[in-house]
mmCIF file of C-alpha atoms and ligand atoms in Angstrom:
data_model
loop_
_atom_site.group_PDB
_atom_site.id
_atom_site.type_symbol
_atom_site.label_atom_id
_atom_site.label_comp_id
_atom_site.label_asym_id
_atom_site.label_seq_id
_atom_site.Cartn_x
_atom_site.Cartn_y
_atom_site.Cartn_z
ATOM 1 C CA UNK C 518 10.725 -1.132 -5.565
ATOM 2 C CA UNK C 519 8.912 -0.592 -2.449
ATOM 3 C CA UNK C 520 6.419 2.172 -2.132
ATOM 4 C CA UNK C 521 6.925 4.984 0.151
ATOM 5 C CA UNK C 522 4.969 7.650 2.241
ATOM 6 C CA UNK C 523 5.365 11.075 0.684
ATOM 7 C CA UNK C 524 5.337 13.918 2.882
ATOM 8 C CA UNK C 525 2.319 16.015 3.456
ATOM 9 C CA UNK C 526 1.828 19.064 1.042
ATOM 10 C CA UNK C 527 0.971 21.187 4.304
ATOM 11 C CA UNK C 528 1.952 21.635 7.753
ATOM 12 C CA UNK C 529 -0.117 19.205 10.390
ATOM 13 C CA UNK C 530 -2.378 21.929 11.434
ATOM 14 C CA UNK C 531 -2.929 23.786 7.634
ATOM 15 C CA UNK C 532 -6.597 22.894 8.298
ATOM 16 C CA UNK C 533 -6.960 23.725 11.574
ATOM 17 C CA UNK C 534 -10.121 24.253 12.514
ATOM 18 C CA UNK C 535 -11.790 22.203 10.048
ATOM 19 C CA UNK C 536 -9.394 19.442 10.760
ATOM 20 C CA UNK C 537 -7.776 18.981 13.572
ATOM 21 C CA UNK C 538 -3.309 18.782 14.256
ATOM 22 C CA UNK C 539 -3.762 15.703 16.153
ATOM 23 C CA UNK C 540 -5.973 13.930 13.599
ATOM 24 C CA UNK C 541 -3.466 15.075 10.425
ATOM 25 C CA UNK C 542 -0.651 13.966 12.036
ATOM 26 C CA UNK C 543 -1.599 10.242 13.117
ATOM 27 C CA UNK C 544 -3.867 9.840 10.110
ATOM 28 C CA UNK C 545 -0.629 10.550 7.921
ATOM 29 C CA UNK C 546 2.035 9.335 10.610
ATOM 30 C CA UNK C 547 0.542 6.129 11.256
ATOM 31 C CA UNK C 548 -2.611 5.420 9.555
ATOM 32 C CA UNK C 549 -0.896 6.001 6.021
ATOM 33 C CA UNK C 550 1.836 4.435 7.310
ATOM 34 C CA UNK C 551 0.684 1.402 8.418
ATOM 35 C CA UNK C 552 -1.400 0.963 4.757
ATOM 36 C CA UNK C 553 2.068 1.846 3.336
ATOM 37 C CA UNK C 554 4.160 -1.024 4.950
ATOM 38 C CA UNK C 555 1.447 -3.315 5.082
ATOM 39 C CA UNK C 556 1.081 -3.221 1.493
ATOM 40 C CA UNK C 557 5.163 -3.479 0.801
ATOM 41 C CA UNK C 558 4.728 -6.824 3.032
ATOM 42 C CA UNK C 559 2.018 -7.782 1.030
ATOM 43 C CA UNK C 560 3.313 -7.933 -2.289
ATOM 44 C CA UNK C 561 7.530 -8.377 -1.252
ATOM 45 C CA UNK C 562 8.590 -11.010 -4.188
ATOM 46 C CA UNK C 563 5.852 -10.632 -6.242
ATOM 47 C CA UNK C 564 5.142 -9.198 -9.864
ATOM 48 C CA UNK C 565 3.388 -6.101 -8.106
ATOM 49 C CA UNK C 566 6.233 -4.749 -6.566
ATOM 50 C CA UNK C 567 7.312 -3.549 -10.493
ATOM 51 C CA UNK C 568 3.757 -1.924 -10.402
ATOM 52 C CA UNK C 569 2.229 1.441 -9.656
ATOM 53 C CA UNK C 570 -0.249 2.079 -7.693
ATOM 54 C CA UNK C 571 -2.868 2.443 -10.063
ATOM 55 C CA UNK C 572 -2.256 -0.648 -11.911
ATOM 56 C CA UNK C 573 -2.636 -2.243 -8.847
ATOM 57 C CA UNK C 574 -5.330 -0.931 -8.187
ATOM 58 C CA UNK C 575 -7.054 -0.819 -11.244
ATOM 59 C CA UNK C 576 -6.640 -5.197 -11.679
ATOM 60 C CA UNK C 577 -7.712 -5.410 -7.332
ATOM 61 C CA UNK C 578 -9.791 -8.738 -8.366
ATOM 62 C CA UNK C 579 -6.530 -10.454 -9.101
ATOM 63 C CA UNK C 580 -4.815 -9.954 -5.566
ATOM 64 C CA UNK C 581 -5.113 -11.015 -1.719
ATOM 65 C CA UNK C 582 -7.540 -9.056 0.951
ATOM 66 C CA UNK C 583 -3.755 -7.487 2.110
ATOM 67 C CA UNK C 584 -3.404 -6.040 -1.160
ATOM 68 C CA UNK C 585 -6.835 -4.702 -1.771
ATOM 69 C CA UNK C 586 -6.925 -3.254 1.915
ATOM 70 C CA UNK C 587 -3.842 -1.549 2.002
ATOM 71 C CA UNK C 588 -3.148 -0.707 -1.470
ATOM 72 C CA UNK C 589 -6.739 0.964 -1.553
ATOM 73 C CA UNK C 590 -5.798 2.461 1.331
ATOM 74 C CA UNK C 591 -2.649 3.594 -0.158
ATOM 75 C CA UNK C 592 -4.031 4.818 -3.303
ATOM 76 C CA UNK C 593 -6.843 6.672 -1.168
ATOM 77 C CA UNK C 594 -5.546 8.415 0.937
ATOM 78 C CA UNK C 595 -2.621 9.590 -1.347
ATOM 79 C CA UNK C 596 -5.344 10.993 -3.209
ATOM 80 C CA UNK C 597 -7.360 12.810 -0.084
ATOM 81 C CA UNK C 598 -4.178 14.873 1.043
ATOM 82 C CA UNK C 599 -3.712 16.667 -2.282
ATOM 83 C CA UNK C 600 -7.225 17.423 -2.452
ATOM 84 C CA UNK C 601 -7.379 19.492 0.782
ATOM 85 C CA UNK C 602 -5.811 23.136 1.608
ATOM 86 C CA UNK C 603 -6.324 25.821 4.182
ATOM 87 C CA UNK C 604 -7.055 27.782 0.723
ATOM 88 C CA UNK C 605 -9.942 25.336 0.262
ATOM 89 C CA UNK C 606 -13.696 25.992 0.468
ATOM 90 C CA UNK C 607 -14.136 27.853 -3.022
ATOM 91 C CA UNK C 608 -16.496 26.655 -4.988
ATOM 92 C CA UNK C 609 -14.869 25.156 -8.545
ATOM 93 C CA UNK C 610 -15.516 27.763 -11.656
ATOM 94 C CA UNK C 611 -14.654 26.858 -15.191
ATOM 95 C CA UNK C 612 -14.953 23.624 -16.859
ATOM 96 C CA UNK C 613 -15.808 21.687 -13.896
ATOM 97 C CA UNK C 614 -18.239 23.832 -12.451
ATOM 98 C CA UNK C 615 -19.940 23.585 -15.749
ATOM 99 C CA UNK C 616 -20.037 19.401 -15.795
ATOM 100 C CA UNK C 617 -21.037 19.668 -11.934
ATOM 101 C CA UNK C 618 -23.901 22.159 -13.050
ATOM 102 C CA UNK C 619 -25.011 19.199 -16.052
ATOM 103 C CA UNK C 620 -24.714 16.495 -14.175
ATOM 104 C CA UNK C 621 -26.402 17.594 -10.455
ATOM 105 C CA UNK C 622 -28.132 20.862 -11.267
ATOM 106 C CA UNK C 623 -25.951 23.020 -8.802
ATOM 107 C CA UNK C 624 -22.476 22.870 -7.010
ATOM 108 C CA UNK C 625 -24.998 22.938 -3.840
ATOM 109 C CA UNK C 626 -26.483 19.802 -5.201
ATOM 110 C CA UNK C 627 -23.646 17.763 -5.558
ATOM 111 C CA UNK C 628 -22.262 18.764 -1.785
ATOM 112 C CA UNK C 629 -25.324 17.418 -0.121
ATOM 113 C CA UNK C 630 -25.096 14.097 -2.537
ATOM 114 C CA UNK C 631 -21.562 14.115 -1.538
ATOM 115 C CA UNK C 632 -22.378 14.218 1.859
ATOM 116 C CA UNK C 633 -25.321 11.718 1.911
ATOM 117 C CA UNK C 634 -22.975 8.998 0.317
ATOM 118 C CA UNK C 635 -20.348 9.618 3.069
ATOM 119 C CA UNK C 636 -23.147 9.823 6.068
ATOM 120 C CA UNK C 637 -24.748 6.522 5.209
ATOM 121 C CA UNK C 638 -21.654 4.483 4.523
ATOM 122 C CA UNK C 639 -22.521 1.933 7.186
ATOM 123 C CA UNK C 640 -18.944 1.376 8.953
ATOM 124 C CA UNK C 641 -15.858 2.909 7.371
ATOM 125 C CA UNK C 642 -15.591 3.802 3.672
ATOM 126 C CA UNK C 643 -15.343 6.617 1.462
ATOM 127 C CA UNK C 644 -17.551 8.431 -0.648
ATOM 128 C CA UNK C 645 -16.341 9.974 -4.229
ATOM 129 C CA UNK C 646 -16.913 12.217 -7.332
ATOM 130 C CA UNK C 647 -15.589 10.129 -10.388
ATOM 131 C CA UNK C 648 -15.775 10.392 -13.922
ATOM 132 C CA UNK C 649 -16.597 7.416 -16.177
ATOM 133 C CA UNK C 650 -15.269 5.603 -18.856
ATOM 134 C CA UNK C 651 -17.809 8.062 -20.622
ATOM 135 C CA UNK C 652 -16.673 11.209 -19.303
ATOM 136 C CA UNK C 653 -19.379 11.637 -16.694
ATOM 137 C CA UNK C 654 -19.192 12.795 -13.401
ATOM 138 C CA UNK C 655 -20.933 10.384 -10.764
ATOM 139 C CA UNK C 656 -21.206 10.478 -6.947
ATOM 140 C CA UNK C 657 -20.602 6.609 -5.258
ATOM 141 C CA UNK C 658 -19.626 5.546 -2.101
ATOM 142 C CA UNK C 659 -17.393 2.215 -1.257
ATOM 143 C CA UNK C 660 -16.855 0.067 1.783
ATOM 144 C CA UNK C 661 -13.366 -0.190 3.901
ATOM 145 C CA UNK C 662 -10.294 0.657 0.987
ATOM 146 C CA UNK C 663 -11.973 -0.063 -1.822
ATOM 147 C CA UNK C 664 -12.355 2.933 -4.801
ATOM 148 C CA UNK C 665 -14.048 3.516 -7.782
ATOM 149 C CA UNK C 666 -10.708 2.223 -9.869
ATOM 150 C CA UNK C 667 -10.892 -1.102 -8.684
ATOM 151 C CA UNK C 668 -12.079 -3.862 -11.603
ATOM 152 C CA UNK C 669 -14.749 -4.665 -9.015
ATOM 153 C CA UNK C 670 -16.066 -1.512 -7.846
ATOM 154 C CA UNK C 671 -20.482 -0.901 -8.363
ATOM 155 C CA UNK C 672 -19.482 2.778 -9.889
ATOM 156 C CA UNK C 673 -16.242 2.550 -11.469
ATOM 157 C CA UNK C 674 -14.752 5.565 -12.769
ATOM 158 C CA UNK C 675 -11.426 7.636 -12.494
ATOM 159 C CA UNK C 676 -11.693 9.682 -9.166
ATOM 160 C CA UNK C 677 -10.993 13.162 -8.637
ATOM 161 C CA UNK C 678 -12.153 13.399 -5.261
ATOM 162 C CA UNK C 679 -12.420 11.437 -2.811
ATOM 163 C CA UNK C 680 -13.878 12.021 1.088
ATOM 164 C CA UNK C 681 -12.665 9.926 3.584
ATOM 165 C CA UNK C 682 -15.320 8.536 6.443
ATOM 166 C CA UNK C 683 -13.463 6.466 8.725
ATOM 167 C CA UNK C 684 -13.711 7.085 11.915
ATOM 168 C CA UNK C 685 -10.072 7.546 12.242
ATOM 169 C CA UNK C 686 -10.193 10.975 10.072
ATOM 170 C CA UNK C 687 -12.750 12.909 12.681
ATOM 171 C CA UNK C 688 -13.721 11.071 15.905
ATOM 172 C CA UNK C 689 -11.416 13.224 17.933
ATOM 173 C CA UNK C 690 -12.804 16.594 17.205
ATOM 174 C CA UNK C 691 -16.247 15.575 16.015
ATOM 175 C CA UNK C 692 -16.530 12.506 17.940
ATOM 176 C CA UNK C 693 -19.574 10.533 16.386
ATOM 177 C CA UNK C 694 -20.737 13.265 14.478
ATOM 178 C CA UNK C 695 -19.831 12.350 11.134
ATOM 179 C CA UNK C 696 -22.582 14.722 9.285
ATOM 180 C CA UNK C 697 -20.290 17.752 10.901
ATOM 181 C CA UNK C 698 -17.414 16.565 9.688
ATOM 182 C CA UNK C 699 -18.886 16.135 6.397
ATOM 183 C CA UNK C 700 -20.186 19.944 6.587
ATOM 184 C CA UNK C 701 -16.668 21.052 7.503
ATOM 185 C CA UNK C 702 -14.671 19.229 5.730
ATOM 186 C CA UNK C 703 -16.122 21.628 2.473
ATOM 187 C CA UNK C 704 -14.172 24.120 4.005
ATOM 188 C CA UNK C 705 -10.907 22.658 2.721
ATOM 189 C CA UNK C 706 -11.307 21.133 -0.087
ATOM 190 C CA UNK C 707 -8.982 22.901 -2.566
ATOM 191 C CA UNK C 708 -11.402 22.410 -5.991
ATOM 192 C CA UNK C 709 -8.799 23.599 -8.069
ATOM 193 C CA UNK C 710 -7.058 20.790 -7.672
ATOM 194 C CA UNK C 711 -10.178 18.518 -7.984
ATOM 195 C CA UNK C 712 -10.568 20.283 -11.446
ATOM 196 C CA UNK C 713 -6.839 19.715 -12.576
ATOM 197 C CA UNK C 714 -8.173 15.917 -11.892
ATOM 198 C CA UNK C 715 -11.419 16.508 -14.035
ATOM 199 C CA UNK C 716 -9.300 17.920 -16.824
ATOM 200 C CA UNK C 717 -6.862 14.674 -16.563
ATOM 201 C CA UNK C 718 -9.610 12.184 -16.187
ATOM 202 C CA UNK C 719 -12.007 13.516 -18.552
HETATM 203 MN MN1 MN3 M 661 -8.062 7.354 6.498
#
């Protein structure tokens, strides 16, 4: 069973002017894509094709540099579209806001840790809020594809958000300015659905 690209939840320019049209549509259209097919190729006559995702994903040690770039990337960025809306930017209440508060002092807090792990990933990456094993929340970034799921990951943990900084999700409106995209990028992330993660991973 080969895995397949599922649609957007939004229209290409829902986050206009946070995120750019152009920029949704070829990091879905083709970056997605391309991680997509790349990872059908990769594991076409093999045991992991009766696998999901996250069982790939969560055993990455046992598989080929194809598998662990492009079914992270798979995996990722599956993840990163249902985490943003044009109805994003409120700050989480509830449960979550509470275990934020715990765990970094203030929802302020954890933006600007957020945002230092995805400014000094050297190269392309992705920084993340996780929860682990023991129900903590924890702010890590990783290198290329990788995620906090994988077997080999330095922070491992179940993530419930996850903040993409390759250059391919902002150079064409914010060029090299990744700490602007990192500032903007608050204004659509839809915590509701981060906490409806929390609540599952917890
Ligand atoms: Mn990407």
């Amino acid at each position: 069973m080969a895995f397949t690209l599922t649609a957007l939840p939004y229209a290409f320019d829902a986050l206009e002017p946070h995120i750019d049209k152009l920029t949704m549509e070829i990091h879905h259209d083709k970056h997605h894509q391309a991680y997509v097919d790349n990872l059908n190729k990769a594991i076409a006559g093999t045991e992991a094709e009766q696998l999901s995702i996250e069982d790939i994903v969560k055993n990455i040690s046992k598989y080929p540099p194809a598998v662990r770039n492009n079914g992270g990337g798979h995996y990722n960025h599956s993840l990163f579209w249902t985490i943003l809306s044009k109805d994003g930017g409120v700050p989480p209440t509830g449960e979550l806001a509470t275990a934020i508060d715990a765990a970094f002092g203030s929802f302020d807090e954890l933006k600007k840790k957020l945002q230092e792990a995805g400014a000094t990933r050297f190269g392309s990456g992705w920084a993340w809020l996780s929860v682990s094993a023991d129900g903590k929340l924890q702010v890590s970034s990783t290198p290329n594809q990788d995620n906090p799921l994988f077997d080999i990951a330095e922070v491992k943990g179940t993530p419930i958000l996850g903040i993409d900084v390759w250059e391919h999700a902002y150079y064409l409106k914010y060029q090299n300015k990744r700490p602007g995209y990192l500032e903007e990028i608050f204004n659509v992330i839809d915590w509701k659905k981060v906490a409806e993660r929390y609540a599952a991973a917890k």
